[in-house]
Amino acid sequence: DTGVSQDPRHKITKRGQNVTFRCDPISEHNRLYWYRQTLGQGPEFLTYFQNEAQLEKSRLLSDRFSAERPKGSFSTLEIQRTEQGDSAMYLCASTARESTGELFFGEGSRLTVL
Amino acid sequence: AQSVTQLDSQVPVFEEAPVELRCNYSSSVSVYLFWYVQYPNQGLQLLLKYLSGSTLVKGINGFEAEFNKSQTSFHLRKPSVHISDTAEYFCAVTLTSGTYKYIFGTGTRLKVLA
């Protein structure tokens, strides 16, 4: 068990650029979650997958955000045409379908949009 | 839809004093409840969880929480805090069936004073 890993850990970009984050969940976990966390706030739900299927997506998520989990293993979160308001920590978490409910979190990818 | 309210954004407390961090949830169906801790510059870690059974749940680092269905609360307590408990604490809820989305509260910053 190597834990949930996220890459890159930090990303600085200019407004209007596209960015992509990658998440590698714990290997036997079939549910994968993306959250966004801003300073002083709790994690805000973005979307989650069961295997390769995206089961739910937050209505707060604009069309500039897209997430994939093509083979049911790693996942990517892409933000197109970034805006300064996208600056946040993007968290990935995973859990097993038959687990006792605990989410295992990565250390996050911090995005700064200039 | 489920929701979580953490009533206190910041709680200062002296070392070795007891502490209670409050969490209330809203849901029309049965839920699982969690407390996570986030130390500075680290990912979220599970403190404890309530799935079923005894309403008093014990977690790591001497923390415990009590599930109160009638008051829809899941308050976190520790009888004697240490400087090292200084961190952000998040309450979270998910439904026992249907959606597997986890909703987090806005967090309570516990500051332990010497």
PDB file of C-alpha atoms in Angstrom:
ATOM      1  CA  ASP A   1       0.000   0.000   0.000  1.00  0.00           C
ATOM      2  CA  THR A   2       1.815   3.050  -1.282  1.00  0.00           C
ATOM      3  CA  GLY A   3      -1.006   5.463  -0.604  1.00  0.00           C
ATOM      4  CA  VAL A   4      -2.706   7.921  -2.940  1.00  0.00           C
ATOM      5  CA  SER A   5      -0.233   9.921  -4.985  1.00  0.00           C
ATOM      6  CA  GLN A   6      -0.855  13.149  -6.850  1.00  0.00           C
ATOM      7  CA  ASP A   7       1.221  14.919  -9.439  1.00  0.00           C
ATOM      8  CA  PRO A   8       2.319  17.637  -9.705  1.00  0.00           C
ATOM      9  CA  ARG A   9       2.333  18.803  -6.122  1.00  0.00           C
ATOM     10  CA  HIS A  10       2.520  22.424  -7.176  1.00  0.00           C
ATOM     11  CA  LYS A  11       1.558  24.124 -10.413  1.00  0.00           C
ATOM     12  CA  ILE A  12       1.859  27.801 -11.248  1.00  0.00           C
ATOM     13  CA  THR A  13       0.236  28.890 -14.467  1.00  0.00           C
ATOM     14  CA  LYS A  14      -0.925  31.986 -16.237  1.00  0.00           C
ATOM     15  CA  ARG A  15      -4.574  32.781 -16.670  1.00  0.00           C
ATOM     16  CA  GLY A  16      -5.989  31.192 -19.774  1.00  0.00           C
ATOM     17  CA  GLN A  17      -3.639  28.214 -19.811  1.00  0.00           C
ATOM     18  CA  ASN A  18      -4.762  24.605 -19.438  1.00  0.00           C
ATOM     19  CA  VAL A  19      -3.549  22.435 -16.586  1.00  0.00           C
ATOM     20  CA  THR A  20      -3.830  18.732 -15.863  1.00  0.00           C
ATOM     21  CA  PHE A  21      -3.464  16.911 -12.567  1.00  0.00           C
ATOM     22  CA  ARG A  22      -2.941  13.205 -12.136  1.00  0.00           C
ATOM     23  CA  CYS A  23      -4.032  10.959  -9.289  1.00  0.00           C
ATOM     24  CA  ASP A  24      -2.915   7.401  -8.661  1.00  0.00           C
ATOM     25  CA  PRO A  25      -5.204   5.779  -6.088  1.00  0.00           C
ATOM     26  CA  ILE A  26      -4.419   2.863  -3.826  1.00  0.00           C
ATOM     27  CA  SER A  27      -4.243  -0.082  -6.197  1.00  0.00           C
ATOM     28  CA  GLU A  28      -7.260  -2.103  -5.067  1.00  0.00           C
ATOM     29  CA  HIS A  29      -9.541   0.910  -4.652  1.00  0.00           C
ATOM     30  CA  ASN A  30     -12.259   1.190  -7.262  1.00  0.00           C
ATOM     31  CA  ARG A  31     -13.783   4.500  -6.155  1.00  0.00           C
ATOM     32  CA  LEU A  32     -11.862   7.694  -6.786  1.00  0.00           C
ATOM     33  CA  TYR A  33     -12.822  11.218  -5.770  1.00  0.00           C
ATOM     34  CA  TRP A  34     -11.721  14.728  -6.640  1.00  0.00           C
ATOM     35  CA  TYR A  35     -12.170  17.622  -4.225  1.00  0.00           C
ATOM     36  CA  ARG A  36     -11.132  21.262  -4.252  1.00  0.00           C
ATOM     37  CA  GLN A  37     -10.016  23.039  -1.104  1.00  0.00           C
ATOM     38  CA  THR A  38      -9.437  26.765  -0.713  1.00  0.00           C
ATOM     39  CA  LEU A  39      -7.807  28.442   2.263  1.00  0.00           C
ATOM     40  CA  GLY A  40      -9.891  28.158   5.388  1.00  0.00           C
ATOM     41  CA  GLN A  41     -12.528  25.974   3.759  1.00  0.00           C
ATOM     42  CA  GLY A  42     -13.368  22.310   3.792  1.00  0.00           C
ATOM     43  CA  PRO A  43     -12.928  20.026   0.814  1.00  0.00           C
ATOM     44  CA  GLU A  44     -15.554  20.776  -1.822  1.00  0.00           C
ATOM     45  CA  PHE A  45     -16.804  17.802  -3.813  1.00  0.00           C
ATOM     46  CA  LEU A  46     -16.060  17.914  -7.544  1.00  0.00           C
ATOM     47  CA  THR A  47     -16.664  14.425  -8.915  1.00  0.00           C
ATOM     48  CA  TYR A  48     -16.233  10.725  -8.284  1.00  0.00           C
ATOM     49  CA  PHE A  49     -15.666   7.522 -10.244  1.00  0.00           C
ATOM     50  CA  GLN A  50     -16.477   3.916  -9.668  1.00  0.00           C
ATOM     51  CA  ASN A  51     -13.980   2.069 -11.799  1.00  0.00           C
ATOM     52  CA  GLU A  52     -13.965   3.998 -15.097  1.00  0.00           C
ATOM     53  CA  ALA A  53     -17.506   5.341 -14.775  1.00  0.00           C
ATOM     54  CA  GLN A  54     -17.979   8.925 -13.635  1.00  0.00           C
ATOM     55  CA  LEU A  55     -21.009   8.564 -11.385  1.00  0.00           C
ATOM     56  CA  GLU A  56     -21.518  12.086 -10.125  1.00  0.00           C
ATOM     57  CA  LYS A  57     -20.288  15.554 -10.932  1.00  0.00           C
ATOM     58  CA  SER A  58     -20.868  18.686  -8.898  1.00  0.00           C
ATOM     59  CA  ARG A  59     -23.220  21.202 -10.463  1.00  0.00           C
ATOM     60  CA  LEU A  60     -20.783  23.847  -9.294  1.00  0.00           C
ATOM     61  CA  LEU A  61     -18.202  22.490 -11.684  1.00  0.00           C
ATOM     62  CA  SER A  62     -18.008  24.544 -14.824  1.00  0.00           C
ATOM     63  CA  ASP A  63     -17.573  23.099 -18.297  1.00  0.00           C
ATOM     64  CA  ARG A  64     -13.909  24.057 -18.124  1.00  0.00           C
ATOM     65  CA  PHE A  65     -13.326  21.163 -15.739  1.00  0.00           C
ATOM     66  CA  SER A  66     -13.149  17.592 -16.950  1.00  0.00           C
ATOM     67  CA  ALA A  67     -12.057  14.408 -15.271  1.00  0.00           C
ATOM     68  CA  GLU A  68     -11.311  10.965 -16.646  1.00  0.00           C
ATOM     69  CA  ARG A  69     -10.402   7.563 -15.348  1.00  0.00           C
ATOM     70  CA  PRO A  70      -9.972   5.657 -18.596  1.00  0.00           C
ATOM     71  CA  LYS A  71      -8.914   2.239 -17.308  1.00  0.00           C
ATOM     72  CA  GLY A  72     -10.308   2.414 -13.832  1.00  0.00           C
ATOM     73  CA  SER A  73      -6.897   3.024 -12.332  1.00  0.00           C
ATOM     74  CA  PHE A  74      -5.329   6.504 -12.385  1.00  0.00           C
ATOM     75  CA  SER A  75      -7.402   9.608 -13.003  1.00  0.00           C
ATOM     76  CA  THR A  76      -6.748  13.018 -14.532  1.00  0.00           C
ATOM     77  CA  LEU A  77      -8.418  16.334 -13.796  1.00  0.00           C
ATOM     78  CA  GLU A  78      -8.062  18.956 -16.500  1.00  0.00           C
ATOM     79  CA  ILE A  79      -8.890  22.623 -16.140  1.00  0.00           C
ATOM     80  CA  GLN A  80      -9.124  24.543 -19.389  1.00  0.00           C
ATOM     81  CA  ARG A  81      -8.696  28.292 -19.745  1.00  0.00           C
ATOM     82  CA  THR A  82      -7.754  28.711 -16.112  1.00  0.00           C
ATOM     83  CA  GLU A  83      -9.000  31.682 -14.122  1.00  0.00           C
ATOM     84  CA  GLN A  84      -7.607  33.202 -10.948  1.00  0.00           C
ATOM     85  CA  GLY A  85     -10.582  31.795  -9.057  1.00  0.00           C
ATOM     86  CA  ASP A  86      -9.364  28.296  -9.879  1.00  0.00           C
ATOM     87  CA  SER A  87      -6.424  28.772  -7.536  1.00  0.00           C
ATOM     88  CA  ALA A  88      -6.852  26.099  -4.872  1.00  0.00           C
ATOM     89  CA  MET A  89      -5.624  22.775  -3.596  1.00  0.00           C
ATOM     90  CA  TYR A  90      -7.008  19.890  -5.630  1.00  0.00           C
ATOM     91  CA  LEU A  91      -7.367  16.744  -3.564  1.00  0.00           C
ATOM     92  CA  CYS A  92      -7.752  13.194  -4.713  1.00  0.00           C
ATOM     93  CA  ALA A  93      -9.078  10.395  -2.522  1.00  0.00           C
ATOM     94  CA  SER A  94      -9.894   6.743  -3.007  1.00  0.00           C
ATOM     95  CA  THR A  95     -11.758   3.965  -1.287  1.00  0.00           C
ATOM     96  CA  ALA A  96     -12.707   0.362  -1.920  1.00  0.00           C
ATOM     97  CA  ARG A  97     -16.272  -0.459  -2.806  1.00  0.00           C
ATOM     98  CA  GLU A  98     -16.571  -2.963  -0.017  1.00  0.00           C
ATOM     99  CA  SER A  99     -14.664  -0.845   2.473  1.00  0.00           C
ATOM    100  CA  THR A 100     -15.858   0.518   5.755  1.00  0.00           C
ATOM    101  CA  GLY A 101     -16.239   3.910   4.221  1.00  0.00           C
ATOM    102  CA  GLU A 102     -12.945   5.632   4.874  1.00  0.00           C
ATOM    103  CA  LEU A 103     -11.561   7.911   2.179  1.00  0.00           C
ATOM    104  CA  PHE A 104      -7.791   7.851   1.777  1.00  0.00           C
ATOM    105  CA  PHE A 105      -6.457  11.213   0.636  1.00  0.00           C
ATOM    106  CA  GLY A 106      -3.410  12.217  -1.306  1.00  0.00           C
ATOM    107  CA  GLU A 107      -1.406  15.265  -0.299  1.00  0.00           C
ATOM    108  CA  GLY A 108      -3.002  17.361  -3.000  1.00  0.00           C
ATOM    109  CA  SER A 109      -1.960  19.425  -6.000  1.00  0.00           C
ATOM    110  CA  ARG A 110      -1.741  23.127  -5.354  1.00  0.00           C
ATOM    111  CA  LEU A 111      -2.701  25.334  -8.290  1.00  0.00           C
ATOM    112  CA  THR A 112      -1.781  28.997  -8.475  1.00  0.00           C
ATOM    113  CA  VAL A 113      -3.188  30.964 -11.395  1.00  0.00           C
ATOM    114  CA  LEU A 114      -1.464  34.283 -12.008  1.00  0.00           C
TER     115      LEU A 114
ATOM    116  CA  ALA B   1     -29.154  16.131  -0.087  1.00  0.00           C
ATOM    117  CA  GLN B   2     -26.911  15.741   2.896  1.00  0.00           C
ATOM    118  CA  SER B   3     -25.011  18.632   4.484  1.00  0.00           C
ATOM    119  CA  VAL B   4     -22.645  19.273   7.378  1.00  0.00           C
ATOM    120  CA  THR B   5     -22.326  22.275   9.656  1.00  0.00           C
ATOM    121  CA  GLN B   6     -19.338  22.912  11.855  1.00  0.00           C
ATOM    122  CA  LEU B   7     -20.417  25.631  14.200  1.00  0.00           C
ATOM    123  CA  ASP B   8     -17.002  26.888  15.270  1.00  0.00           C
ATOM    124  CA  SER B   9     -14.428  28.080  12.785  1.00  0.00           C
ATOM    125  CA  GLN B  10     -11.729  28.430  15.440  1.00  0.00           C
ATOM    126  CA  VAL B  11     -11.336  26.969  18.907  1.00  0.00           C
ATOM    127  CA  PRO B  12      -8.466  28.102  21.131  1.00  0.00           C
ATOM    128  CA  VAL B  13      -7.803  25.943  24.178  1.00  0.00           C
ATOM    129  CA  PHE B  14      -5.013  25.625  26.711  1.00  0.00           C
ATOM    130  CA  GLU B  15      -2.840  22.539  26.800  1.00  0.00           C
ATOM    131  CA  GLU B  16      -4.225  19.712  28.958  1.00  0.00           C
ATOM    132  CA  ALA B  17      -7.719  21.234  28.897  1.00  0.00           C
ATOM    133  CA  PRO B  18     -10.670  19.337  27.411  1.00  0.00           C
ATOM    134  CA  VAL B  19     -12.086  20.283  24.039  1.00  0.00           C
ATOM    135  CA  GLU B  20     -15.267  19.688  22.071  1.00  0.00           C
ATOM    136  CA  LEU B  21     -15.578  20.420  18.359  1.00  0.00           C
ATOM    137  CA  ARG B  22     -19.159  20.549  17.190  1.00  0.00           C
ATOM    138  CA  CYS B  23     -20.640  18.984  14.072  1.00  0.00           C
ATOM    139  CA  ASN B  24     -24.254  18.829  12.955  1.00  0.00           C
ATOM    140  CA  TYR B  25     -25.501  17.103   9.847  1.00  0.00           C
ATOM    141  CA  SER B  26     -28.633  17.147   7.787  1.00  0.00           C
ATOM    142  CA  SER B  27     -29.982  14.117   5.943  1.00  0.00           C
ATOM    143  CA  SER B  28     -33.346  12.494   5.381  1.00  0.00           C
ATOM    144  CA  VAL B  29     -31.798   9.008   5.307  1.00  0.00           C
ATOM    145  CA  SER B  30     -29.237   7.154   7.360  1.00  0.00           C
ATOM    146  CA  VAL B  31     -25.627   8.281   7.192  1.00  0.00           C
ATOM    147  CA  TYR B  32     -22.073   7.372   7.958  1.00  0.00           C
ATOM    148  CA  LEU B  33     -20.100  10.057   9.811  1.00  0.00           C
ATOM    149  CA  PHE B  34     -16.392  10.830   9.926  1.00  0.00           C
ATOM    150  CA  TRP B  35     -13.892  13.159  11.506  1.00  0.00           C
ATOM    151  CA  TYR B  36     -10.695  13.958   9.636  1.00  0.00           C
ATOM    152  CA  VAL B  37      -7.669  15.937  10.779  1.00  0.00           C
ATOM    153  CA  GLN B  38      -5.367  18.001   8.601  1.00  0.00           C
ATOM    154  CA  TYR B  39      -2.026  19.056  10.012  1.00  0.00           C
ATOM    155  CA  PRO B  40      -0.238  21.983   8.357  1.00  0.00           C
ATOM    156  CA  ASN B  41       0.998  21.103   4.878  1.00  0.00           C
ATOM    157  CA  GLN B  42      -0.285  17.552   5.122  1.00  0.00           C
ATOM    158  CA  GLY B  43      -3.159  15.552   3.664  1.00  0.00           C
ATOM    159  CA  LEU B  44      -6.351  14.652   5.487  1.00  0.00           C
ATOM    160  CA  GLN B  45      -6.177  11.718   7.877  1.00  0.00           C
ATOM    161  CA  LEU B  46      -9.065   9.818   9.392  1.00  0.00           C
ATOM    162  CA  LEU B  47      -9.533  10.319  13.140  1.00  0.00           C
ATOM    163  CA  LEU B  48     -12.611   8.182  13.616  1.00  0.00           C
ATOM    164  CA  LYS B  49     -15.831   7.058  11.978  1.00  0.00           C
ATOM    165  CA  TYR B  50     -19.351   6.051  12.864  1.00  0.00           C
ATOM    166  CA  LEU B  51     -20.917   3.375  10.702  1.00  0.00           C
ATOM    167  CA  SER B  52     -23.345   1.619  13.062  1.00  0.00           C
ATOM    168  CA  GLY B  53     -23.580   0.135  16.526  1.00  0.00           C
ATOM    169  CA  SER B  54     -22.335   1.940  19.603  1.00  0.00           C
ATOM    170  CA  THR B  55     -22.920   5.665  19.380  1.00  0.00           C
ATOM    171  CA  LEU B  56     -19.663   6.424  21.195  1.00  0.00           C
ATOM    172  CA  VAL B  57     -16.778   6.027  18.817  1.00  0.00           C
ATOM    173  CA  LYS B  58     -13.135   6.076  19.816  1.00  0.00           C
ATOM    174  CA  GLY B  59     -10.441   7.136  17.403  1.00  0.00           C
ATOM    175  CA  ILE B  60      -6.749   7.777  17.245  1.00  0.00           C
ATOM    176  CA  ASN B  61      -4.774  10.147  19.475  1.00  0.00           C
ATOM    177  CA  GLY B  62      -7.294   9.941  22.319  1.00  0.00           C
ATOM    178  CA  PHE B  63     -10.198  11.485  20.398  1.00  0.00           C
ATOM    179  CA  GLU B  64     -13.762  10.243  20.640  1.00  0.00           C
ATOM    180  CA  ALA B  65     -17.100  11.273  19.183  1.00  0.00           C
ATOM    181  CA  GLU B  66     -20.710  10.591  19.990  1.00  0.00           C
ATOM    182  CA  PHE B  67     -23.402  10.068  17.386  1.00  0.00           C
ATOM    183  CA  ASN B  68     -26.705  11.597  18.457  1.00  0.00           C
ATOM    184  CA  LYS B  69     -29.411  10.784  15.954  1.00  0.00           C
ATOM    185  CA  SER B  70     -32.147  12.865  17.597  1.00  0.00           C
ATOM    186  CA  GLN B  71     -29.961  15.960  17.562  1.00  0.00           C
ATOM    187  CA  THR B  72     -28.278  15.039  14.264  1.00  0.00           C
ATOM    188  CA  SER B  73     -24.907  15.707  15.833  1.00  0.00           C
ATOM    189  CA  PHE B  74     -21.503  14.060  15.878  1.00  0.00           C
ATOM    190  CA  HIS B  75     -19.363  16.137  18.226  1.00  0.00           C
ATOM    191  CA  LEU B  76     -15.669  15.396  18.651  1.00  0.00           C
ATOM    192  CA  ARG B  77     -14.093  15.428  22.106  1.00  0.00           C
ATOM    193  CA  LYS B  78     -10.747  14.986  23.775  1.00  0.00           C
ATOM    194  CA  PRO B  79     -10.359  15.113  27.562  1.00  0.00           C
ATOM    195  CA  SER B  80      -6.858  16.597  27.521  1.00  0.00           C
ATOM    196  CA  VAL B  81      -5.281  18.231  24.474  1.00  0.00           C
ATOM    197  CA  HIS B  82      -1.632  18.559  23.555  1.00  0.00           C
ATOM    198  CA  ILE B  83       0.216  21.172  21.560  1.00  0.00           C
ATOM    199  CA  SER B  84       0.539  18.588  18.794  1.00  0.00           C
ATOM    200  CA  ASP B  85      -3.259  18.501  18.381  1.00  0.00           C
ATOM    201  CA  THR B  86      -3.120  21.941  16.773  1.00  0.00           C
ATOM    202  CA  ALA B  87      -4.646  21.330  13.352  1.00  0.00           C
ATOM    203  CA  GLU B  88      -7.750  21.716  11.198  1.00  0.00           C
ATOM    204  CA  TYR B  89     -10.557  19.258  11.907  1.00  0.00           C
ATOM    205  CA  PHE B  90     -13.233  18.348   9.383  1.00  0.00           C
ATOM    206  CA  CYS B  91     -16.509  16.539   9.895  1.00  0.00           C
ATOM    207  CA  ALA B  92     -17.852  14.580   6.920  1.00  0.00           C
ATOM    208  CA  VAL B  93     -20.985  12.640   6.021  1.00  0.00           C
ATOM    209  CA  THR B  94     -22.000  10.151   3.385  1.00  0.00           C
ATOM    210  CA  LEU B  95     -25.201   8.207   2.848  1.00  0.00           C
ATOM    211  CA  THR B  96     -25.357   4.523   3.682  1.00  0.00           C
ATOM    212  CA  SER B  97     -26.823   3.767   0.258  1.00  0.00           C
ATOM    213  CA  GLY B  98     -27.382   5.444  -3.077  1.00  0.00           C
ATOM    214  CA  THR B  99     -24.834   8.144  -3.755  1.00  0.00           C
ATOM    215  CA  TYR B 100     -21.340   7.619  -2.408  1.00  0.00           C
ATOM    216  CA  LYS B 101     -20.540  11.317  -2.337  1.00  0.00           C
ATOM    217  CA  TYR B 102     -18.833  12.516   0.839  1.00  0.00           C
ATOM    218  CA  ILE B 103     -19.712  16.011   2.037  1.00  0.00           C
ATOM    219  CA  PHE B 104     -17.327  17.883   4.302  1.00  0.00           C
ATOM    220  CA  GLY B 105     -17.886  20.708   6.732  1.00  0.00           C
ATOM    221  CA  THR B 106     -15.978  23.961   6.547  1.00  0.00           C
ATOM    222  CA  GLY B 107     -13.610  22.882   9.287  1.00  0.00           C
ATOM    223  CA  THR B 108     -12.653  23.929  12.801  1.00  0.00           C
ATOM    224  CA  ARG B 109      -9.173  25.208  13.485  1.00  0.00           C
ATOM    225  CA  LEU B 110      -8.029  23.920  16.879  1.00  0.00           C
ATOM    226  CA  LYS B 111      -5.278  26.029  18.400  1.00  0.00           C
ATOM    227  CA  VAL B 112      -3.715  24.562  21.524  1.00  0.00           C
ATOM    228  CA  LEU B 113      -2.007  27.158  23.673  1.00  0.00           C
ATOM    229  CA  ALA B 114       0.884  26.517  26.041  1.00  0.00           C
TER     230      ALA B 114
END
